[in-house]
Amino acid sequence: PEGLRYYVNSCSKGETNGCHSSTKTSQPTEATDVALRKPTMIKQVSQKGRLFISVFLLFSLQINCVTFPLPGESPEQQLLKPNEWSYCDYFWNDKKDPQGTTSVAGFEVLLQKQLKGKQMQKEMAEFIHERIKIEEEYAKNLSKLSLNPLAAQEEGTLGEAWTQLKKSLHDEAEVHLKFSSKLHTEVEKPLLTFRCDNFKKDLKKYDHHIADLRKQLASRYTSVEKARKALADRQKDLEVKTQQLEIKLSNKTEEDIKKARRKSTQAGDDLMRCVDLYNQTQCKWFEEMVTTSMELEKLEVERIEWIQQHLRQYTTLRHETDMFNQSMVEPVDQLLQNVDPAKDRELWVRENNTGDVRPVDMDI
């Protein structure tokens, strides 16, 4: 997206806060290892260097070795994908685990979402499997009942309707058996086989890649801290020697002062170099976070659409089953409407009569 290219490009150019994006300045509510940097006067480095270090120390908030802007100290950042609630915009900070003992990286939260989705997909398949078992058992019982000889001796139009009703049970059993078979091939099996081969391995690759970049970032951050401390020590040493020379409490010469100044300047240069390396590493991590989180977002969309497609197939099959069942019941309804007690009586009499001559009185 255009917004993504803008932020990645600004990151590669070293623009302030180019690697971070949110609707508000990126400050988490819960974090560990928070380091607030305040301005430090560095007299021996160049004006440009002093300005760079001062800005870096003033407008930065370090949380678990990741740098965020201080609240209210930088322009409001724009989302990479406005109005989309994209993964790439909302998982930069770490969060406490449920026990509150350790921090969980935002990217780890995204990975856990993928694993949970896989588990939900598996459980849905198990649910459909139970539905299939019910359909199969139901079909078996319907078929068995259709062969029951009870009331088989009923005659006439009522007997025909009763026979049709029993036959409809057999036909209905076939429909439910077919329904269960289609549920297996068109719903259960696709849910079971979707991303079942190397999905977890792919997730581990993502995890290791981002985790390695985060480790590199932590290492760079440690180097910055060491360089900052070294600069502070050199600055302090220079100030002490300068004061001693001014009040003549020491035999230190101007050469000693120059030497201390050179060391302080070198320490300032070292800090700038460490900061530059840190920023390069953070920018790389930023770019990979955006790219990979958007890939995970795409995978989640595909999962939901896949499940939606096959659950809709479930409802389609269910409607078809209802229609088949209805078509089987219709002949029964028609025959029941045609049941005629008078006609049944006539039919029975015709078949079973023993003569229609009535007895009369005996004549003497």
Coordinates of N, CA, C and O in Angstrom, one line a residue, residues 43 46 75 93 129 152 155 172 234 245 307 334 358:
K43 N 29.7 18.7 24.9 CA 30.4 19.9 24.4 C 31.4 19.5 23.3 O 31.7 20.3 22.5
S46 N 30.6 17.5 17.6 CA 30.2 18.6 16.7 C 28.8 19.1 17.0 O 28.0 18.4 17.7
P75 N 4.9 14.6 16.3 CA 3.6 14.7 15.6 C 2.8 13.4 15.7 O 3.4 12.3 15.8
N93 N 3.8 -3.0 20.4 CA 4.2 -3.0 21.8 C 4.1 -4.4 22.4 O 3.4 -5.3 21.8
H129 N -18.2 -34.0 12.4 CA -18.1 -35.4 12.5 C -19.2 -36.0 13.4 O -19.8 -37.1 13.1
A152 N -49.3 -54.1 9.3 CA -49.1 -54.5 7.9 C -50.4 -55.0 7.3 O -50.6 -55.1 6.1
E155 N -56.0 -52.5 5.5 CA -56.5 -52.7 4.1 C -57.0 -51.4 3.6 O -57.1 -50.4 4.3
E172 N -36.4 -41.7 3.3 CA -35.8 -40.7 4.1 C -34.5 -41.1 4.7 O -33.6 -40.3 4.8
R234 N 33.5 9.9 30.2 CA 34.6 10.7 29.6 C 34.2 12.2 29.8 O 35.1 13.0 30.0
L245 N 42.4 22.3 36.4 CA 43.3 23.2 35.8 C 43.0 24.7 36.0 O 43.9 25.5 36.3
I307 N -13.7 -21.4 6.0 CA -14.7 -22.0 6.9 C -16.1 -21.5 6.5 O -17.0 -22.3 6.5
Q334 N -51.0 -36.7 0.3 CA -52.1 -36.9 -0.7 C -52.9 -38.1 -0.5 O -54.2 -38.0 -0.6
R358 N -81.0 -61.3 2.4 CA -81.4 -61.2 3.9 C -82.4 -62.3 4.3 O -83.2 -62.7 3.5

